[in-house]
mmCIF file of C-alpha atoms in Angstrom:
data_model
loop_
_atom_site.group_PDB
_atom_site.id
_atom_site.type_symbol
_atom_site.label_atom_id
_atom_site.label_comp_id
_atom_site.label_asym_id
_atom_site.label_seq_id
_atom_site.Cartn_x
_atom_site.Cartn_y
_atom_site.Cartn_z
ATOM 1 C CA MET Q 3 104.889 23.272 27.332
ATOM 2 C CA GLU Q 4 102.099 23.088 24.783
ATOM 3 C CA SER Q 5 103.164 22.440 21.308
ATOM 4 C CA PRO Q 6 103.313 25.183 18.912
ATOM 5 C CA GLU Q 7 100.151 24.919 15.983
ATOM 6 C CA HIS Q 8 101.137 22.808 13.721
ATOM 7 C CA HIS Q 9 99.914 21.318 9.427
ATOM 8 C CA LEU Q 10 100.382 17.628 9.362
ATOM 9 C CA TYR Q 11 99.799 16.804 4.974
ATOM 10 C CA TYR Q 12 100.482 13.011 4.317
ATOM 11 C CA PRO Q 13 100.507 14.027 0.297
ATOM 12 C CA GLU Q 14 101.763 10.135 -0.723
ATOM 13 C CA ASP Q 15 102.053 6.699 1.043
ATOM 14 C CA HIS Q 16 104.916 6.773 3.792
ATOM 15 C CA VAL Q 17 105.622 10.460 2.680
ATOM 16 C CA SER Q 18 104.621 13.235 5.959
ATOM 17 C CA ILE Q 19 105.753 16.380 6.055
ATOM 18 C CA ASN Q 20 105.322 19.086 8.710
ATOM 19 C CA LEU Q 21 104.567 23.084 8.699
ATOM 20 C CA ILE Q 22 105.243 25.570 11.464
ATOM 21 C CA ALA Q 23 104.751 29.256 11.375
ATOM 22 C CA THR Q 24 107.587 31.280 12.401
ATOM 23 C CA ASP Q 25 105.515 33.279 15.061
ATOM 24 C CA GLN Q 26 103.897 30.186 16.550
ATOM 25 C CA VAL Q 27 107.506 29.065 17.767
ATOM 26 C CA THR Q 28 109.892 31.704 20.698
ATOM 27 C CA GLU Q 29 113.214 31.232 21.939
ATOM 28 C CA ALA Q 30 111.700 28.795 24.368
ATOM 29 C CA ASP Q 31 110.926 26.398 22.387
ATOM 30 C CA SER Q 32 114.449 26.138 21.492
ATOM 31 C CA VAL Q 33 114.954 23.753 25.381
ATOM 32 C CA ASN Q 34 112.678 20.622 24.021
ATOM 33 C CA LEU Q 35 115.133 20.026 20.918
ATOM 34 C CA HIS Q 36 117.428 17.488 19.794
ATOM 35 C CA PRO Q 37 121.237 18.885 21.478
ATOM 36 C CA ASN Q 38 123.249 18.971 18.558
ATOM 37 C CA ASP Q 39 120.610 21.551 17.305
ATOM 38 C CA ILE Q 40 121.205 23.104 20.262
ATOM 39 C CA ARG Q 41 124.445 23.797 20.000
ATOM 40 C CA ARG Q 42 124.654 25.119 16.556
ATOM 41 C CA LEU Q 43 121.806 27.521 17.261
ATOM 42 C CA ASP Q 44 124.020 28.670 19.660
ATOM 43 C CA GLU Q 45 127.233 28.473 18.418
ATOM 44 C CA ARG Q 46 126.312 29.313 14.126
ATOM 45 C CA ILE Q 47 122.452 31.423 14.816
ATOM 46 C CA HIS Q 48 122.090 34.813 15.745
ATOM 47 C CA HIS Q 49 120.113 37.162 13.944
ATOM 48 C CA GLU Q 50 116.961 37.178 16.164
ATOM 49 C CA HIS Q 51 114.816 36.235 13.126
ATOM 50 C CA LYS Q 52 117.055 33.545 11.421
ATOM 51 C CA ARG Q 53 116.981 31.457 15.307
ATOM 52 C CA LYS Q 54 113.129 31.452 14.586
ATOM 53 C CA GLU Q 55 113.315 29.705 11.097
ATOM 54 C CA PHE Q 56 115.931 27.332 12.851
ATOM 55 C CA ILE Q 57 113.946 26.470 15.890
ATOM 56 C CA ALA Q 58 110.620 26.213 13.522
ATOM 57 C CA SER Q 59 111.765 23.537 11.478
ATOM 58 C CA ARG Q 60 113.866 21.624 13.846
ATOM 59 C CA THR Q 61 110.213 21.910 16.125
ATOM 60 C CA ALA Q 62 108.595 20.595 13.056
ATOM 61 C CA LEU Q 63 110.806 18.087 13.068
ATOM 62 C CA ARG Q 64 109.989 17.016 16.518
ATOM 63 C CA LEU Q 65 106.451 17.263 16.489
ATOM 64 C CA LEU Q 66 106.512 14.663 13.054
ATOM 65 C CA ARG Q 67 109.577 12.328 14.966
ATOM 66 C CA PRO Q 68 109.242 12.877 18.504
ATOM 67 C CA GLN Q 69 112.513 12.210 20.352
ATOM 68 C CA TYR Q 70 114.599 12.243 17.269
ATOM 69 C CA MET Q 71 117.811 11.671 17.139
ATOM 70 C CA LEU Q 72 120.349 13.689 14.925
ATOM 71 C CA HIS Q 73 124.353 14.813 13.536
ATOM 72 C CA TYR Q 74 125.580 16.344 11.066
ATOM 73 C CA GLU Q 75 127.227 16.784 7.666
ATOM 74 C CA GLY Q 76 128.433 19.318 6.960
ATOM 75 C CA ARG Q 77 124.894 21.257 7.177
ATOM 76 C CA CYS Q 78 123.010 18.405 6.112
ATOM 77 C CA PRO Q 79 121.170 17.104 8.967
ATOM 78 C CA ILE Q 80 121.297 13.510 9.496
ATOM 79 C CA LEU Q 81 118.757 10.426 11.163
ATOM 80 C CA ASP Q 82 120.223 8.010 14.044
ATOM 81 C CA GLY Q 83 118.393 5.276 13.331
ATOM 82 C CA PRO Q 84 116.072 4.388 10.330
ATOM 83 C CA GLY Q 85 114.331 6.886 8.421
ATOM 84 C CA TYR Q 86 115.467 10.161 6.061
ATOM 85 C CA ILE Q 87 114.512 13.453 6.559
ATOM 86 C CA SER Q 88 114.862 17.337 4.901
ATOM 87 C CA LEU Q 89 114.381 20.362 6.813
ATOM 88 C CA ALA Q 90 113.553 23.641 5.373
ATOM 89 C CA HIS Q 91 112.108 26.832 5.805
ATOM 90 C CA SER Q 92 111.003 30.648 5.027
ATOM 91 C CA GLN Q 93 110.816 33.369 6.485
ATOM 92 C CA GLU Q 94 107.861 32.894 7.378
ATOM 93 C CA TYR Q 95 107.139 28.899 7.853
ATOM 94 C CA GLY Q 96 109.428 25.919 9.496
ATOM 95 C CA ALA Q 97 109.597 22.300 6.796
ATOM 96 C CA ALA Q 98 110.519 18.934 7.626
ATOM 97 C CA ILE Q 99 110.123 16.375 6.000
ATOM 98 C CA HIS Q 100 110.370 12.162 6.748
ATOM 99 C CA HIS Q 101 110.295 9.348 4.548
ATOM 100 C CA PRO Q 102 110.590 5.680 6.019
ATOM 101 C CA ASN Q 103 112.918 3.946 3.227
ATOM 102 C CA ARG Q 104 114.213 6.762 0.720
ATOM 103 C CA ARG Q 105 115.731 9.896 0.599
ATOM 104 C CA VAL Q 106 114.343 12.809 0.649
ATOM 105 C CA GLY Q 107 114.302 16.501 -0.234
ATOM 106 C CA ILE Q 108 112.049 19.447 0.861
ATOM 107 C CA ASP Q 109 111.781 23.365 0.099
ATOM 108 C CA VAL Q 110 109.117 25.512 0.907
ATOM 109 C CA GLU Q 111 108.991 28.908 -0.908
ATOM 110 C CA PRO Q 112 106.777 31.904 -1.091
ATOM 111 C CA GLU Q 113 106.348 33.580 -4.616
ATOM 112 C CA ARG Q 114 109.098 35.466 -5.987
ATOM 113 C CA PRO Q 115 108.862 37.707 -9.239
ATOM 114 C CA LYS Q 116 112.107 37.406 -9.734
ATOM 115 C CA LEU Q 117 113.174 33.665 -10.172
ATOM 116 C CA SER Q 118 112.232 34.988 -14.289
ATOM 117 C CA ARG Q 119 115.845 36.528 -14.204
ATOM 118 C CA LEU Q 120 117.720 33.880 -12.738
ATOM 119 C CA ALA Q 121 116.049 30.998 -14.889
ATOM 120 C CA THR Q 122 118.966 30.184 -17.441
ATOM 121 C CA LYS Q 123 121.067 29.490 -14.566
ATOM 122 C CA PHE Q 124 118.969 27.060 -13.613
ATOM 123 C CA LEU Q 125 117.032 25.468 -15.897
ATOM 124 C CA ASN Q 126 117.908 23.139 -18.581
ATOM 125 C CA MET Q 127 117.098 23.649 -22.218
ATOM 126 C CA ALA Q 128 113.567 21.349 -22.057
ATOM 127 C CA GLU Q 129 113.004 23.517 -18.749
ATOM 128 C CA LEU Q 130 113.322 26.769 -20.183
ATOM 129 C CA ASP Q 131 110.704 25.107 -23.295
ATOM 130 C CA ASP Q 132 108.570 23.915 -20.664
ATOM 131 C CA VAL Q 133 108.068 27.390 -19.092
ATOM 132 C CA ALA Q 134 107.803 28.930 -22.413
ATOM 133 C CA ARG Q 135 104.574 27.705 -22.506
ATOM 134 C CA GLY Q 136 102.846 29.312 -20.261
ATOM 135 C CA ASP Q 137 102.492 29.738 -17.122
ATOM 136 C CA SER Q 138 105.716 30.729 -16.236
ATOM 137 C CA GLN Q 139 105.382 31.840 -13.465
ATOM 138 C CA PHE Q 140 104.368 28.948 -11.558
ATOM 139 C CA LYS Q 141 106.660 27.026 -12.820
ATOM 140 C CA LEU Q 142 109.503 28.526 -12.308
ATOM 141 C CA GLN Q 143 108.741 28.302 -9.132
ATOM 142 C CA ILE Q 144 107.960 24.429 -9.272
ATOM 143 C CA LEU Q 145 111.489 24.913 -10.998
ATOM 144 C CA TRP Q 146 113.478 25.829 -8.541
ATOM 145 C CA GLY Q 147 111.443 24.065 -5.549
ATOM 146 C CA ALA Q 148 112.652 21.215 -7.290
ATOM 147 C CA LYS Q 149 115.845 22.015 -7.934
ATOM 148 C CA GLU Q 150 115.841 23.187 -4.104
ATOM 149 C CA ALA Q 151 114.930 20.021 -2.535
ATOM 150 C CA LEU Q 152 116.865 17.637 -5.458
ATOM 151 C CA PHE Q 153 120.195 19.001 -4.176
ATOM 152 C CA LYS Q 154 119.244 18.549 -0.407
ATOM 153 C CA LEU Q 155 118.534 14.610 -1.409
ATOM 154 C CA HIS Q 156 121.330 14.273 -2.344
ATOM 155 C CA ARG Q 157 123.875 15.806 0.239
ATOM 156 C CA MET Q 158 127.121 14.712 -1.567
ATOM 157 C CA GLY Q 159 128.037 17.905 -2.585
ATOM 158 C CA GLY Q 160 129.147 18.469 -6.748
ATOM 159 C CA ILE Q 161 125.327 19.032 -8.216
ATOM 160 C CA GLU Q 162 124.753 21.972 -10.345
ATOM 161 C CA PHE Q 163 121.340 22.524 -10.533
ATOM 162 C CA LYS Q 164 121.504 23.472 -14.226
ATOM 163 C CA LYS Q 165 123.823 20.092 -15.540
ATOM 164 C CA HIS Q 166 122.522 17.520 -13.053
ATOM 165 C CA LEU Q 167 119.331 18.045 -12.653
ATOM 166 C CA PHE Q 168 116.160 17.061 -14.433
ATOM 167 C CA ILE Q 169 112.630 17.362 -14.158
ATOM 168 C CA ASP Q 170 110.685 16.072 -16.230
ATOM 169 C CA PRO Q 171 107.051 19.074 -17.411
ATOM 170 C CA ILE Q 172 104.970 20.251 -15.089
ATOM 171 C CA THR Q 173 101.174 19.988 -15.103
ATOM 172 C CA VAL Q 174 100.228 22.857 -13.460
ATOM 173 C CA SER Q 175 97.811 21.649 -10.488
ATOM 174 C CA GLU Q 176 97.571 23.270 -6.655
ATOM 175 C CA SER Q 177 99.222 19.947 -6.034
ATOM 176 C CA GLY Q 178 100.545 17.760 -7.839
ATOM 177 C CA THR Q 179 104.285 15.299 -8.184
ATOM 178 C CA VAL Q 180 105.987 15.084 -11.877
ATOM 179 C CA ASP Q 181 109.378 12.754 -12.539
ATOM 180 C CA ALA Q 182 112.811 13.938 -11.680
ATOM 181 C CA ALA Q 183 116.264 12.993 -11.733
ATOM 182 C CA ILE Q 184 119.928 13.698 -10.190
ATOM 183 C CA VAL Q 185 122.487 12.706 -13.194
ATOM 184 C CA THR Q 186 125.639 13.232 -12.909
ATOM 185 C CA ASP Q 187 129.286 10.898 -14.239
ATOM 186 C CA ASP Q 188 128.686 8.393 -11.806
ATOM 187 C CA GLU Q 189 124.810 8.263 -11.084
ATOM 188 C CA ASN Q 190 121.560 8.373 -12.133
ATOM 189 C CA ILE Q 191 118.741 8.773 -9.094
ATOM 190 C CA PRO Q 192 115.237 8.700 -10.618
ATOM 191 C CA CYS Q 193 113.131 10.630 -8.373
ATOM 192 C CA LYS Q 194 109.156 11.811 -7.519
ATOM 193 C CA ILE Q 195 108.595 15.247 -6.997
ATOM 194 C CA GLY Q 196 105.315 16.634 -4.774
ATOM 195 C CA TRP Q 197 104.437 19.889 -4.691
ATOM 196 C CA PHE Q 198 101.087 21.456 -2.836
ATOM 197 C CA PHE Q 199 99.928 25.280 -2.068
ATOM 198 C CA HIS Q 200 99.864 25.967 2.790
ATOM 199 C CA ALA Q 201 99.033 29.796 3.079
ATOM 200 C CA ASN Q 202 100.869 31.328 0.917
ATOM 201 C CA GLN Q 203 103.651 29.313 0.259
ATOM 202 C CA TYR Q 204 104.872 26.658 -2.553
ATOM 203 C CA VAL Q 205 106.255 23.637 -0.529
ATOM 204 C CA VAL Q 206 107.750 21.008 -3.259
ATOM 205 C CA TYR Q 207 109.386 17.982 -1.869
ATOM 206 C CA ALA Q 208 112.064 15.032 -3.194
ATOM 207 C CA VAL Q 209 111.672 11.530 -2.857
ATOM 208 C CA SER Q 210 114.418 9.055 -4.380
ATOM 209 C CA GLU Q 211 112.994 5.801 -6.820
ATOM 210 C CA ILE Q 212 115.328 3.654 -5.000
ATOM 211 C CA PRO Q 213 117.429 3.286 -2.228
ATOM 212 C CA LEU Q 214 120.058 5.112 -1.607
ATOM 213 C CA SER Q 215 123.073 4.837 1.371
ATOM 214 C CA PRO Q 216 122.276 6.620 4.639
#
């Protein structure tokens, strides 16, 4: 079977990201997924478009890491063997990210004009001040995507976007990086946030700056 059209990005050393439009996959593509993904798809996802979103993100992973093996811890996919992954989807795209030795997270979103209504719920005071300095919609999109990606990177639960996830001021550009951290009573994990645009989607990813447990 011919592989769906996909879009590979290598935004920095060791980081590889693959994107597939949901309209490029069909139910037939699910047969090439890992058995754990096929089981999860059949047992948990029944809405037609939600199935396509799931298939798109897992197909993006398969084309990024052929012969991948994984299991799930809750909702989090974990590679069996070396390397770290994260998956995401919007209505229009599925995304996968891989790093050989650092934990990662990814988010993909269209523009969400209503984020301004939620800002005080997921941003701390320093981040709100950054948004207030201008280019607010762009910064809100990056900050939301960054916190989603950091949440996926952390994986352990108990994380509050406003209380535990911190992102330095953002420089407005079509692609870029910014420092961030996950800070709890027990941890202080420095991370790097990166972003770029694909079609009409904001693609935002997080990479831990230190080794973490598998």
